[in-house]
Structures are given as C-alpha cells and as structure tokens.
PDB file of C-alpha atoms and ligand atoms in Angstrom:
ATOM      1  CA  MET A 192     108.588 126.856 109.406  1.00 59.00           C
ATOM      2  CA  ASN A 193     112.194 125.793 109.872  1.00 73.00           C
ATOM      3  CA  LYS A 194     114.961 127.367 107.843  1.00 90.00           C
ATOM      4  CA  ILE A 195     115.843 125.368 104.770  1.00 95.00           C
ATOM      5  CA  ILE A 196     119.360 123.943 104.711  1.00 96.00           C
ATOM      6  CA  GLY A 197     120.615 123.634 101.146  1.00 96.00           C
ATOM      7  CA  GLN A 198     123.841 122.438  99.602  1.00 97.00           C
ATOM      8  CA  VAL A 199     127.291 122.906 101.107  1.00 96.00           C
ATOM      9  CA  ASN A 200     128.483 126.220  99.621  1.00 94.00           C
ATOM     10  CA  GLY A 201     130.647 125.403  96.633  1.00 93.00           C
ATOM     11  CA  GLN A 202     132.339 128.814  96.853  1.00 93.00           C
ATOM     12  CA  GLU A 203     133.591 128.065 100.338  1.00 96.00           C
ATOM     13  CA  SER A 204     134.253 124.349 100.127  1.00 96.00           C
ATOM     14  CA  PRO A 205     135.315 123.015  96.709  1.00 97.00           C
ATOM     15  CA  ARG A 206     132.761 120.635  95.275  1.00 96.00           C
ATOM     16  CA  TYR A 207     135.184 117.716  95.194  1.00 96.00           C
ATOM     17  CA  ALA A 208     135.877 118.047  98.937  1.00 97.00           C
ATOM     18  CA  GLY A 209     134.086 116.704 101.967  1.00 96.00           C
ATOM     19  CA  LEU A 210     131.868 113.732 102.678  1.00 96.00           C
ATOM     20  CA  THR A 211     129.532 112.593  99.918  1.00 97.00           C
ATOM     21  CA  THR A 212     125.785 113.111 100.053  1.00 98.00           C
ATOM     22  CA  PHE A 213     123.571 113.589  97.013  1.00 98.00           C
ATOM     23  CA  ALA A 214     124.333 117.066  95.611  1.00 98.00           C
ATOM     24  CA  ARG A 215     126.099 117.887  98.921  1.00 98.00           C
ATOM     25  CA  LEU A 216     122.709 118.198 100.582  1.00 98.00           C
ATOM     26  CA  PRO A 217     122.145 117.638 104.299  1.00 98.00           C
ATOM     27  CA  ARG A 218     121.537 114.155 105.584  1.00 98.00           C
ATOM     28  CA  ARG A 219     118.074 113.472 106.838  1.00 97.00           C
ATOM     29  CA  GLU A 220     119.266 113.384 110.437  1.00 97.00           C
ATOM     30  CA  ASP A 221     120.793 116.876 110.048  1.00 96.00           C
ATOM     31  CA  VAL A 222     117.441 118.667 109.665  1.00 96.00           C
ATOM     32  CA  GLU A 223     114.126 118.869 111.499  1.00 93.00           C
ATOM     33  CA  ASN A 224     111.763 118.279 108.572  1.00 93.00           C
ATOM     34  CA  PHE A 225     112.069 117.417 104.939  1.00 96.00           C
ATOM     35  CA  ASP A 226     109.938 117.959 101.855  1.00 97.00           C
ATOM     36  CA  ILE A 227     111.727 115.718  99.355  1.00 98.00           C
ATOM     37  CA  ALA A 228     114.056 112.761  99.983  1.00 98.00           C
ATOM     38  CA  VAL A 229     116.697 111.106  97.846  1.00 98.00           C
ATOM     39  CA  VAL A 230     117.468 107.553  98.950  1.00 98.00           C
ATOM     40  CA  GLY A 231     119.821 104.832  97.756  1.00 98.00           C
ATOM     41  CA  ILE A 232     118.686 101.246  97.278  1.00 98.00           C
ATOM     42  CA  PRO A 233     121.827  99.182  96.760  1.00 98.00           C
ATOM     43  CA  PHE A 234     120.194  95.939  95.648  1.00 98.00           C
ATOM     44  CA  ASP A 235     121.120  93.922  92.554  1.00 98.00           C
ATOM     45  CA  ALA A 236     120.258  90.305  93.332  1.00 98.00           C
ATOM     46  CA  GLY A 237     117.523  90.411  90.656  1.00 98.00           C
ATOM     47  CA  VAL A 238     119.717  90.864  87.575  1.00 98.00           C
ATOM     48  CA  THR A 239     119.710  88.503  84.617  1.00 97.00           C
ATOM     49  CA  PHE A 240     122.977  89.545  82.964  1.00 97.00           C
ATOM     50  CA  ARG A 241     125.764  91.809  84.270  1.00 98.00           C
ATOM     51  CA  PRO A 242     125.631  92.402  88.037  1.00 98.00           C
ATOM     52  CA  GLY A 243     126.876  95.550  89.776  1.00 98.00           C
ATOM     53  CA  ALA A 244     123.972  97.997  90.187  1.00 98.00           C
ATOM     54  CA  ARG A 245     124.370  97.681  93.969  1.00 98.00           C
ATOM     55  CA  PHE A 246     127.160 100.218  93.520  1.00 98.00           C
ATOM     56  CA  GLY A 247     124.843 102.640  91.691  1.00 98.00           C
ATOM     57  CA  PRO A 248     123.804 104.861  94.616  1.00 98.00           C
ATOM     58  CA  SER A 249     127.359 105.682  95.681  1.00 98.00           C
ATOM     59  CA  ALA A 250     128.484 106.374  92.085  1.00 98.00           C
ATOM     60  CA  ILE A 251     125.481 108.642  91.430  1.00 98.00           C
ATOM     61  CA  ARG A 252     126.126 110.550  94.652  1.00 98.00           C
ATOM     62  CA  GLU A 253     129.752 111.067  93.649  1.00 98.00           C
ATOM     63  CA  ALA A 254     128.705 112.355  90.210  1.00 98.00           C
ATOM     64  CA  SER A 255     126.105 114.654  91.818  1.00 98.00           C
ATOM     65  CA  ARG A 256     128.799 116.840  93.415  1.00 98.00           C
ATOM     66  CA  LEU A 257     128.756 118.973  90.302  1.00 97.00           C
ATOM     67  CA  LEU A 258     125.066 119.924  90.558  1.00 98.00           C
ATOM     68  CA  ARG A 259     124.483 123.618  91.127  1.00 97.00           C
ATOM     69  CA  PRO A 260     121.617 125.370  92.959  1.00 96.00           C
ATOM     70  CA  TYR A 261     119.781 127.027  90.052  1.00 97.00           C
ATOM     71  CA  ASN A 262     117.953 125.039  87.359  1.00 97.00           C
ATOM     72  CA  PRO A 263     117.674 127.304  84.315  1.00 97.00           C
ATOM     73  CA  ALA A 264     115.536 124.858  82.321  1.00 97.00           C
ATOM     74  CA  LEU A 265     112.804 124.864  84.979  1.00 96.00           C
ATOM     75  CA  GLU A 266     113.660 128.323  86.329  1.00 95.00           C
ATOM     76  CA  ASN A 267     113.802 127.309  89.965  1.00 96.00           C
ATOM     77  CA  ARG A 268     116.138 126.734  92.895  1.00 97.00           C
ATOM     78  CA  PRO A 269     115.055 123.307  94.076  1.00 97.00           C
ATOM     79  CA  PHE A 270     117.295 123.161  97.141  1.00 97.00           C
ATOM     80  CA  SER A 271     116.105 126.566  98.403  1.00 96.00           C
ATOM     81  CA  ASP A 272     112.424 126.141  97.524  1.00 93.00           C
ATOM     82  CA  SER A 273     112.177 122.850  99.403  1.00 96.00           C
ATOM     83  CA  GLN A 274     114.040 121.030 102.125  1.00 97.00           C
ATOM     84  CA  VAL A 275     115.686 118.238 100.177  1.00 98.00           C
ATOM     85  CA  VAL A 276     117.628 115.585 102.090  1.00 98.00           C
ATOM     86  CA  ASP A 277     119.771 112.563 101.420  1.00 98.00           C
ATOM     87  CA  ALA A 278     118.100 109.805 103.412  1.00 98.00           C
ATOM     88  CA  GLY A 279     121.050 107.415 103.052  1.00 98.00           C
ATOM     89  CA  ASP A 280     120.628 103.859 101.809  1.00 98.00           C
ATOM     90  CA  ILE A 281     117.925 101.334 102.618  1.00 98.00           C
ATOM     91  CA  ASP A 282     119.534  98.194 104.027  1.00 98.00           C
ATOM     92  CA  CYS A 283     118.246  95.184 102.160  1.00 97.00           C
ATOM     93  CA  ASN A 284     119.174  91.514 102.154  1.00 98.00           C
ATOM     94  CA  PRO A 285     121.500  90.634  99.250  1.00 98.00           C
ATOM     95  CA  PHE A 286     120.561  86.925  99.237  1.00 98.00           C
ATOM     96  CA  ASP A 287     116.832  86.777 100.006  1.00 98.00           C
ATOM     97  CA  ILE A 288     114.851  88.682  97.359  1.00 98.00           C
ATOM     98  CA  PRO A 289     111.375  88.562  99.013  1.00 98.00           C
ATOM     99  CA  LYS A 290     112.937  89.726 102.280  1.00 98.00           C
ATOM    100  CA  ALA A 291     114.731  92.558 100.454  1.00 98.00           C
ATOM    101  CA  LEU A 292     111.463  93.592  98.768  1.00 98.00           C
ATOM    102  CA  SER A 293     109.714  93.956 102.105  1.00 98.00           C
ATOM    103  CA  GLN A 294     112.643  95.906 103.570  1.00 98.00           C
ATOM    104  CA  ILE A 295     112.627  98.283 100.586  1.00 98.00           C
ATOM    105  CA  GLU A 296     108.860  98.739 100.749  1.00 98.00           C
ATOM    106  CA  ALA A 297     108.974  99.491 104.482  1.00 98.00           C
ATOM    107  CA  GLY A 298     111.851 101.946 104.090  1.00 98.00           C
ATOM    108  CA  LEU A 299     110.166 103.810 101.263  1.00 98.00           C
ATOM    109  CA  ALA A 300     106.727 103.788 102.893  1.00 98.00           C
ATOM    110  CA  GLU A 301     108.209 105.472 105.923  1.00 98.00           C
ATOM    111  CA  LEU A 302     109.849 108.160 103.784  1.00 98.00           C
ATOM    112  CA  MET A 303     106.705 108.684 101.693  1.00 97.00           C
ATOM    113  CA  SER A 304     104.305 108.942 104.619  1.00 94.00           C
ATOM    114  CA  ASN A 305     102.477 112.257 104.602  1.00 85.00           C
ATOM    115  CA  GLY A 306     102.908 112.402 100.835  1.00 92.00           C
ATOM    116  CA  ALA A 307     106.576 113.406 100.581  1.00 96.00           C
ATOM    117  CA  PRO A 308     107.955 112.714  97.091  1.00 98.00           C
ATOM    118  CA  VAL A 309     110.975 110.419  96.978  1.00 98.00           C
ATOM    119  CA  VAL A 310     113.671 109.836  94.351  1.00 98.00           C
ATOM    120  CA  SER A 311     115.133 106.339  94.661  1.00 99.00           C
ATOM    121  CA  LEU A 312     118.596 105.555  93.302  1.00 98.00           C
ATOM    122  CA  GLY A 313     118.962 101.862  92.444  1.00 97.00           C
ATOM    123  CA  GLY A 314     119.868  99.210  92.436  1.00 96.00           C
ATOM    124  CA  ASP A 315     118.468  96.980  89.734  1.00 98.00           C
ATOM    125  CA  HIS A 316     114.936  97.334  88.371  1.00 98.00           C
ATOM    126  CA  THR A 317     113.499  94.823  90.865  1.00 98.00           C
ATOM    127  CA  ILE A 318     113.277  97.714  93.310  1.00 98.00           C
ATOM    128  CA  ALA A 319     110.535  99.397  91.280  1.00 98.00           C
ATOM    129  CA  LEU A 320     108.026  96.837  92.589  1.00 98.00           C
ATOM    130  CA  PRO A 321     108.396  97.600  96.316  1.00 98.00           C
ATOM    131  CA  ALA A 322     108.645 101.297  95.416  1.00 98.00           C
ATOM    132  CA  LEU A 323     105.317 101.112  93.589  1.00 98.00           C
ATOM    133  CA  ARG A 324     103.802  99.188  96.498  1.00 98.00           C
ATOM    134  CA  ALA A 325     104.884 101.928  98.892  1.00 98.00           C
ATOM    135  CA  ALA A 326     103.688 104.739  96.622  1.00 98.00           C
ATOM    136  CA  HIS A 327     100.366 102.949  96.048  1.00 98.00           C
ATOM    137  CA  ARG A 328      99.788 102.720  99.815  1.00 97.00           C
ATOM    138  CA  GLU A 329     100.065 106.486 100.013  1.00 97.00           C
ATOM    139  CA  HIS A 330      98.457 107.600  96.729  1.00 97.00           C
ATOM    140  CA  GLY A 331      96.332 104.724  95.373  1.00 98.00           C
ATOM    141  CA  PRO A 332      96.606 103.393  91.792  1.00 98.00           C
ATOM    142  CA  LEU A 333      99.239 105.295  89.851  1.00 98.00           C
ATOM    143  CA  ALA A 334      99.965 106.309  86.316  1.00 98.00           C
ATOM    144  CA  LEU A 335     103.373 104.991  85.262  1.00 98.00           C
ATOM    145  CA  VAL A 336     105.893 106.376  82.816  1.00 98.00           C
ATOM    146  CA  HIS A 337     108.574 103.730  82.431  1.00 98.00           C
ATOM    147  CA  PHE A 338     111.715 104.656  80.497  1.00 98.00           C
ATOM    148  CA  ASP A 339     113.584 101.500  79.490  1.00 98.00           C
ATOM    149  CA  ALA A 340     115.051  99.650  76.527  1.00 98.00           C
ATOM    150  CA  HIS A 341     113.113  96.657  77.869  1.00 98.00           C
ATOM    151  CA  LEU A 342     109.497  95.929  78.702  1.00 98.00           C
ATOM    152  CA  ASP A 343     110.178  94.426  82.143  1.00 98.00           C
ATOM    153  CA  THR A 344     106.795  92.726  81.994  1.00 98.00           C
ATOM    154  CA  TRP A 345     108.123  89.197  81.632  1.00 97.00           C
ATOM    155  CA  ASP A 346     106.632  86.589  83.937  1.00 97.00           C
ATOM    156  CA  THR A 347     109.486  84.594  85.499  1.00 97.00           C
ATOM    157  CA  TYR A 348     113.190  83.875  85.047  1.00 96.00           C
ATOM    158  CA  PHE A 349     114.286  80.374  86.028  1.00 97.00           C
ATOM    159  CA  GLU A 350     110.831  80.106  87.645  1.00 97.00           C
ATOM    160  CA  MET A 351     111.493  83.086  89.898  1.00 97.00           C
ATOM    161  CA  PRO A 352     108.780  85.782  89.983  1.00 98.00           C
ATOM    162  CA  TYR A 353     110.770  88.686  91.439  1.00 98.00           C
ATOM    163  CA  THR A 354     113.558  89.800  89.110  1.00 98.00           C
ATOM    164  CA  HIS A 355     114.578  92.967  87.308  1.00 98.00           C
ATOM    165  CA  GLY A 356     112.750  91.725  84.206  1.00 98.00           C
ATOM    166  CA  SER A 357     109.336  91.376  85.837  1.00 98.00           C
ATOM    167  CA  PRO A 358     108.498  94.271  88.196  1.00 98.00           C
ATOM    168  CA  PHE A 359     105.824  95.803  85.984  1.00 98.00           C
ATOM    169  CA  ARG A 360     103.987  92.538  85.362  1.00 98.00           C
ATOM    170  CA  ARG A 361     103.752  92.071  89.140  1.00 98.00           C
ATOM    171  CA  ALA A 362     102.740  95.726  89.583  1.00 98.00           C
ATOM    172  CA  SER A 363      99.956  95.354  87.032  1.00 98.00           C
ATOM    173  CA  GLU A 364      98.761  92.061  88.565  1.00 98.00           C
ATOM    174  CA  GLU A 365      98.711  93.676  92.015  1.00 98.00           C
ATOM    175  CA  GLY A 366      96.678  96.646  90.780  1.00 98.00           C
ATOM    176  CA  LEU A 367      99.365  99.157  91.757  1.00 98.00           C
ATOM    177  CA  ILE A 368      99.241 100.910  88.384  1.00 98.00           C
ATOM    178  CA  ARG A 369      96.388 102.057  86.183  1.00 98.00           C
ATOM    179  CA  LYS A 370      96.030  99.869  83.101  1.00 97.00           C
ATOM    180  CA  ASP A 371      94.770 102.835  81.092  1.00 97.00           C
ATOM    181  CA  ARG A 372      97.472 105.212  82.298  1.00 98.00           C
ATOM    182  CA  SER A 373     100.776 103.369  81.883  1.00 98.00           C
ATOM    183  CA  VAL A 374     103.358 103.661  79.144  1.00 98.00           C
ATOM    184  CA  HIS A 375     106.842 102.416  78.287  1.00 98.00           C
ATOM    185  CA  VAL A 376     109.157 104.907  76.569  1.00 98.00           C
ATOM    186  CA  GLY A 377     112.365 104.043  74.702  1.00 98.00           C
ATOM    187  CA  VAL A 378     111.718 100.345  74.112  1.00 98.00           C
ATOM    188  CA  ARG A 379     113.975  98.637  71.564  1.00 97.00           C
ATOM    189  CA  GLY A 380     116.111  95.582  70.997  1.00 94.00           C
ATOM    190  CA  SER A 381     115.386  91.893  70.609  1.00 96.00           C
ATOM    191  CA  LEU A 382     112.587  90.047  72.371  1.00 96.00           C
ATOM    192  CA  TYR A 383     112.024  86.391  73.206  1.00 95.00           C
ATOM    193  CA  ASP A 384     108.846  86.224  71.174  1.00 96.00           C
ATOM    194  CA  GLU A 385     106.149  88.337  69.528  1.00 96.00           C
ATOM    195  CA  LYS A 386     103.912  87.226  72.398  1.00 97.00           C
ATOM    196  CA  ASP A 387     105.945  89.437  74.753  1.00 97.00           C
ATOM    197  CA  LEU A 388     104.241  92.418  73.102  1.00 97.00           C
ATOM    198  CA  ILE A 389     100.770  90.873  73.274  1.00 97.00           C
ATOM    199  CA  ASP A 390     101.174  90.077  76.973  1.00 97.00           C
ATOM    200  CA  ASP A 391     102.482  93.561  77.600  1.00 98.00           C
ATOM    201  CA  LYS A 392      99.424  95.129  76.044  1.00 97.00           C
ATOM    202  CA  GLU A 393      97.119  92.920  78.114  1.00 97.00           C
ATOM    203  CA  LEU A 394      98.938  94.043  81.246  1.00 97.00           C
ATOM    204  CA  GLY A 395      97.888  97.604  80.423  1.00 96.00           C
ATOM    205  CA  PHE A 396     100.811  99.212  78.650  1.00 98.00           C
ATOM    206  CA  THR A 397     101.269 101.201  75.504  1.00 98.00           C
ATOM    207  CA  ILE A 398     104.713 101.519  73.954  1.00 98.00           C
ATOM    208  CA  VAL A 399     106.575 104.536  72.659  1.00 97.00           C
ATOM    209  CA  SER A 400     109.555 102.945  70.957  1.00 96.00           C
ATOM    210  CA  CYS A 401     112.936 104.486  70.316  1.00 95.00           C
ATOM    211  CA  ARG A 402     112.253 104.412  66.573  1.00 94.00           C
ATOM    212  CA  ASP A 403     109.384 106.846  67.187  1.00 95.00           C
ATOM    213  CA  PHE A 404     111.930 109.533  68.096  1.00 93.00           C
ATOM    214  CA  ASP A 405     113.127 109.635  64.489  1.00 92.00           C
ATOM    215  CA  ARG A 406     109.598 110.036  63.226  1.00 95.00           C
ATOM    216  CA  ILE A 407     107.833 112.351  65.678  1.00 96.00           C
ATOM    217  CA  GLY A 408     110.643 113.785  67.810  1.00 95.00           C
ATOM    218  CA  VAL A 409     110.613 114.783  71.463  1.00 96.00           C
ATOM    219  CA  ASP A 410     107.489 116.970  71.178  1.00 97.00           C
ATOM    220  CA  GLY A 411     105.493 114.234  69.470  1.00 97.00           C
ATOM    221  CA  ILE A 412     106.609 111.696  72.054  1.00 97.00           C
ATOM    222  CA  LEU A 413     105.651 114.001  74.911  1.00 97.00           C
ATOM    223  CA  GLU A 414     102.229 114.606  73.461  1.00 97.00           C
ATOM    224  CA  ARG A 415     101.573 110.859  73.399  1.00 97.00           C
ATOM    225  CA  VAL A 416     102.918 110.332  76.926  1.00 98.00           C
ATOM    226  CA  LEU A 417     100.979 113.230  78.448  1.00 98.00           C
ATOM    227  CA  GLU A 418      97.764 112.153  76.803  1.00 98.00           C
ATOM    228  CA  ARG A 419      98.256 108.639  78.150  1.00 98.00           C
ATOM    229  CA  VAL A 420      98.971 109.522  81.794  1.00 98.00           C
ATOM    230  CA  GLY A 421      96.422 112.342  82.125  1.00 97.00           C
ATOM    231  CA  ASP A 422      96.273 113.941  85.572  1.00 96.00           C
ATOM    232  CA  THR A 423      96.569 110.717  87.593  1.00 97.00           C
ATOM    233  CA  PRO A 424      99.316 110.795  90.286  1.00 97.00           C
ATOM    234  CA  LEU A 425     102.423 109.672  88.484  1.00 98.00           C
ATOM    235  CA  TYR A 426     105.303 107.335  89.208  1.00 98.00           C
ATOM    236  CA  VAL A 427     108.292 107.659  86.872  1.00 98.00           C
ATOM    237  CA  SER A 428     110.765 104.814  86.579  1.00 99.00           C
ATOM    238  CA  VAL A 429     113.971 105.302  84.617  1.00 99.00           C
ATOM    239  CA  ASP A 430     116.118 102.329  83.670  1.00 98.00           C
ATOM    240  CA  ILE A 431     119.331 104.056  82.613  1.00 98.00           C
ATOM    241  CA  ASP A 432     119.621 101.552  79.734  1.00 98.00           C
ATOM    242  CA  VAL A 433     116.927 103.584  77.986  1.00 98.00           C
ATOM    243  CA  LEU A 434     119.899 105.712  76.975  1.00 98.00           C
ATOM    244  CA  ASP A 435     122.068 104.550  74.119  1.00 98.00           C
ATOM    245  CA  PRO A 436     125.219 102.728  75.330  1.00 98.00           C
ATOM    246  CA  ALA A 437     127.119 105.797  74.063  1.00 98.00           C
ATOM    247  CA  HIS A 438     125.295 107.820  76.760  1.00 98.00           C
ATOM    248  CA  ALA A 439     125.158 105.106  79.425  1.00 98.00           C
ATOM    249  CA  PRO A 440     127.733 102.348  79.005  1.00 98.00           C
ATOM    250  CA  GLY A 441     127.677 101.531  82.727  1.00 98.00           C
ATOM    251  CA  THR A 442     124.624  99.313  82.875  1.00 98.00           C
ATOM    252  CA  GLY A 443     123.740  95.639  82.979  1.00 98.00           C
ATOM    253  CA  THR A 444     121.816  94.956  79.773  1.00 98.00           C
ATOM    254  CA  PRO A 445     122.829  97.512  77.113  1.00 98.00           C
ATOM    255  CA  GLU A 446     120.969  97.747  73.768  1.00 98.00           C
ATOM    256  CA  ALA A 447     121.984  99.725  70.684  1.00 98.00           C
ATOM    257  CA  GLY A 448     119.837 102.493  69.220  1.00 97.00           C
ATOM    258  CA  GLY A 449     118.811 104.288  72.401  1.00 98.00           C
ATOM    259  CA  MET A 450     117.866 107.796  73.490  1.00 97.00           C
ATOM    260  CA  THR A 451     120.386 110.555  74.002  1.00 97.00           C
ATOM    261  CA  SER A 452     120.679 112.049  77.479  1.00 98.00           C
ATOM    262  CA  ARG A 453     119.402 115.337  75.976  1.00 97.00           C
ATOM    263  CA  GLU A 454     116.234 113.635  74.714  1.00 97.00           C
ATOM    264  CA  LEU A 455     115.638 111.926  78.049  1.00 98.00           C
ATOM    265  CA  LEU A 456     116.052 115.159  80.028  1.00 98.00           C
ATOM    266  CA  ALA A 457     113.682 116.923  77.635  1.00 98.00           C
ATOM    267  CA  VAL A 458     110.950 114.294  77.973  1.00 98.00           C
ATOM    268  CA  VAL A 459     111.319 114.242  81.776  1.00 98.00           C
ATOM    269  CA  ARG A 460     111.049 118.054  81.933  1.00 98.00           C
ATOM    270  CA  GLY A 461     107.903 117.780  79.853  1.00 97.00           C
ATOM    271  CA  LEU A 462     106.292 115.954  82.803  1.00 98.00           C
ATOM    272  CA  ARG A 463     106.702 118.988  85.072  1.00 97.00           C
ATOM    273  CA  HIS A 464     102.981 119.777  85.235  1.00 96.00           C
ATOM    274  CA  ASN A 465     102.109 116.238  86.324  1.00 96.00           C
ATOM    275  CA  LYS A 466     102.006 115.319  89.989  1.00 97.00           C
ATOM    276  CA  ILE A 467     105.111 113.117  90.271  1.00 98.00           C
ATOM    277  CA  VAL A 468     104.737 111.300  93.598  1.00 98.00           C
ATOM    278  CA  ALA A 469     107.922 109.264  93.292  1.00 98.00           C
ATOM    279  CA  ALA A 470     110.645 108.404  90.801  1.00 98.00           C
ATOM    280  CA  ASP A 471     113.446 105.908  90.523  1.00 99.00           C
ATOM    281  CA  ILE A 472     116.666 105.774  88.516  1.00 99.00           C
ATOM    282  CA  VAL A 473     117.959 102.225  88.277  1.00 98.00           C
ATOM    283  CA  GLU A 474     120.510  99.927  86.658  1.00 98.00           C
ATOM    284  CA  VAL A 475     123.548 102.194  86.950  1.00 98.00           C
ATOM    285  CA  ALA A 476     126.413  99.693  87.213  1.00 98.00           C
ATOM    286  CA  PRO A 477     129.616 101.707  87.665  1.00 98.00           C
ATOM    287  CA  ALA A 478     132.037  98.839  87.001  1.00 98.00           C
ATOM    288  CA  TYR A 479     131.147  99.000  83.275  1.00 98.00           C
ATOM    289  CA  ASP A 480     131.157 102.785  83.159  1.00 98.00           C
ATOM    290  CA  HIS A 481     133.797 105.050  81.632  1.00 97.00           C
ATOM    291  CA  ALA A 482     134.646 108.496  83.011  1.00 97.00           C
ATOM    292  CA  ALA A 483     131.376 108.455  85.015  1.00 98.00           C
ATOM    293  CA  ILE A 484     129.307 109.003  81.821  1.00 98.00           C
ATOM    294  CA  THR A 485     126.425 106.932  83.181  1.00 98.00           C
ATOM    295  CA  SER A 486     126.429 108.232  86.740  1.00 98.00           C
ATOM    296  CA  VAL A 487     126.613 111.851  85.510  1.00 98.00           C
ATOM    297  CA  ALA A 488     123.498 111.214  83.406  1.00 98.00           C
ATOM    298  CA  ALA A 489     121.765 109.634  86.399  1.00 98.00           C
ATOM    299  CA  ALA A 490     122.723 112.492  88.749  1.00 98.00           C
ATOM    300  CA  ASN A 491     121.399 115.097  86.283  1.00 98.00           C
ATOM    301  CA  LEU A 492     118.163 113.165  85.898  1.00 98.00           C
ATOM    302  CA  ALA A 493     117.686 113.014  89.652  1.00 98.00           C
ATOM    303  CA  TYR A 494     118.220 116.787  89.710  1.00 98.00           C
ATOM    304  CA  GLU A 495     115.418 117.283  87.184  1.00 98.00           C
ATOM    305  CA  PHE A 496     113.049 115.126  89.223  1.00 98.00           C
ATOM    306  CA  ILE A 497     113.882 117.024  92.395  1.00 98.00           C
ATOM    307  CA  SER A 498     113.399 120.336  90.577  1.00 98.00           C
ATOM    308  CA  ILE A 499     109.985 119.259  89.316  1.00 98.00           C
ATOM    309  CA  MET A 500     108.971 118.001  92.755  1.00 97.00           C
ATOM    310  CA  ALA A 501     110.228 121.207  94.417  1.00 96.00           C
ATOM    311  CA  GLY A 502     108.066 123.247  92.075  1.00 86.00           C
ATOM    312  CA  GLN A 503     105.057 121.291  93.328  1.00 86.00           C
ATOM    313  CA  GLN A 504     105.860 121.509  97.038  1.00 72.00           C
ATOM    314  CA  LYS A 505     104.591 124.953  97.882  1.00 56.00           C
ATOM    315  CA  THR A 506     101.109 123.841  98.769  1.00 48.00           C
ATOM    316  CA  ARG A 507     102.118 120.881 100.938  1.00 53.00           C
ATOM    317  CA  PRO A 508     102.746 121.200 104.697  1.00 53.00           C
ATOM    318  CA  PRO A 509     106.269 120.238 105.821  1.00 53.00           C
ATOM    319  CA  ARG A 510     106.778 116.666 106.842  1.00 53.00           C
ATOM    320  CA  SER A 511     108.170 115.887 110.262  1.00 50.00           C
ATOM    321  CA  LYS A 512     111.090 113.567 110.942  1.00 47.00           C
TER     322      LYS A 512
HETATM  323 MN1   MN B 790     116.394  97.733  80.743  1.00 85.25          MN
HETATM  324 MN1   MN B 791     114.494  97.695  83.415  1.00 85.25          MN
END
C-alpha cells in the first residue's frame, strides 16, 4: 500500500500560508490512490431566494485551514488513517440546470466508483439530487438523513422541476431513497400550506423538528434518527440553514429558531456507527456571511464526516486513480 500523504505540516508552514485545498490536504492528482474525496460543486442556479452558494466551496476550503490532524471527539486521526484528497471542483453549466445535473452526477459517480465515500461541498441544495443518483448507482437505495430548516420536497417552482426546493421529492419519485428509512432533522419556519406536510409524509419522510430539541434534547433526537435509518447505507445531506442564523448567517433562505452548531456536530457524530456512503454540505453563501461564521461551521462539519468515514475505511481496499 502507498504511503498516506496527509496535511501540509502546520508547524513548518503556517496554516494561513500556501495554496488552498480542503484542510491543506493533497490534491487528487498529487497521490496514487485515495480512500475518501472532498469535492466542490459550485452550482447555484437552482435557488429561489438569495443567490451566492456557488462561492461556497472556496469559502469552506479557506475556513478549513484551521483543521488539525487529531479528532478528540471521535478519537482518530482521519488524515493519517485514510488517504483523503481534495478532488477540486466539478465543472457544471451555470445556465442549463439539467445539463449541470448530469455533469455533477458523472463527476460524483467517477469519484464514488469502487465505493469510495465522498463529501460534496455545495453549491445549492439542487446538487443533492445528482449526488443521490450517483450514490444510488454504487450502493442501491439509501437511507437519508436530511438536516434542513426546509422540507425540500416541494414539486415545482415556476413550473421547473429541478430546484433547490425539490431534490428530495425527485429522489423519492426516482426510488433513490428508502421510503421507510428517510428523515428530515431541524425543520422549522413557515410553509405554503398544511398539505406540504401531508405530501412529505407520502414521499416517505418523517420529521424531527427543531422544537423537538427543547423537549427531548440531542440524545432523544439521535435515538429517533438511528431507529429510523437502521443499518441501511446512509446518505447525509446538510443544508447549512438547519443552523440558526446566529450560527450560519451566510446562507440563502435563513429561518429563525434553528440548531446550534454544537447540536449539529453532536447529532452528526452520533451517526458514526452507520455506514455513511456520501455526504453533502450545501447552501453556504459567503456574501451574506460575517467573519466566516458559516464557512467555519461547514468546514468543521466536513471534518466530522471525514473522521467518521476514515474510521470505516480499514476494511476497504484502496481505490486507484
Ligand atoms: Mn433550507
Ligand atoms: Mn435545502
């Protein structure tokens, strides 16, 4: 097996120096094989309110310079246990949404071939649909944990079927996700109609709302989520607006009354015994951010996903380039 190349040494080169890759990890082209890939998907043509998530990947990478090699919460060294790489950005058409979806699916399918887990940095939530298509090709129907203030199971906007408000309706219709194994976490805010909830249930989702945190806390929430997803291969999608605007102001459709970043990290860590085949972190829109609050949260979340995936890598043969 090839020697693992980890982060640029922060004791030799200050962490604010040098070219930016996620967590100062090697680029994909710098190593022979990789176990886990981080990839940017700078696409935001599917938004319904504030645009700007196309700048998410570069802002998250910049914020990830601070990440260190040892994860004390999970007691592992993700960048030494596994070869983690920054696979750059997937080029996708900013004007033609169906074309962009197929480009994103192809790019992710190539990275995921041979079962390698991938963390995608969006981009708006539209990208979850091609990501689920790619993961489904490799792993079959998936359990889904979807962190979001919003349901994202609406049908169309201005008669358009592919937007950031509809990826999970399409995913359910296409059979990409298990109707008995999918859950939204952190839902809150106003809806168009009570029917939104009825439709959502028919599409196969249960809801853990933000108000539930006050009642049953992180442990109670986790119990419900883990029971729902079981041991089915899991896709985790995080819309950063699941966090309260105090914890993530830099996003397109903020809603009051959200999770803290501490709660979100705790729930994500609670998924560490599940087989997470892919994850995304979407809707980071740096133009509305302050002092990188939102991109720091996103970078730390990506680190937790990578740490969980690295803990699950030991049994998998290395993937070739
Ligand atoms: Mn949302
Ligand atoms: Mn969303």
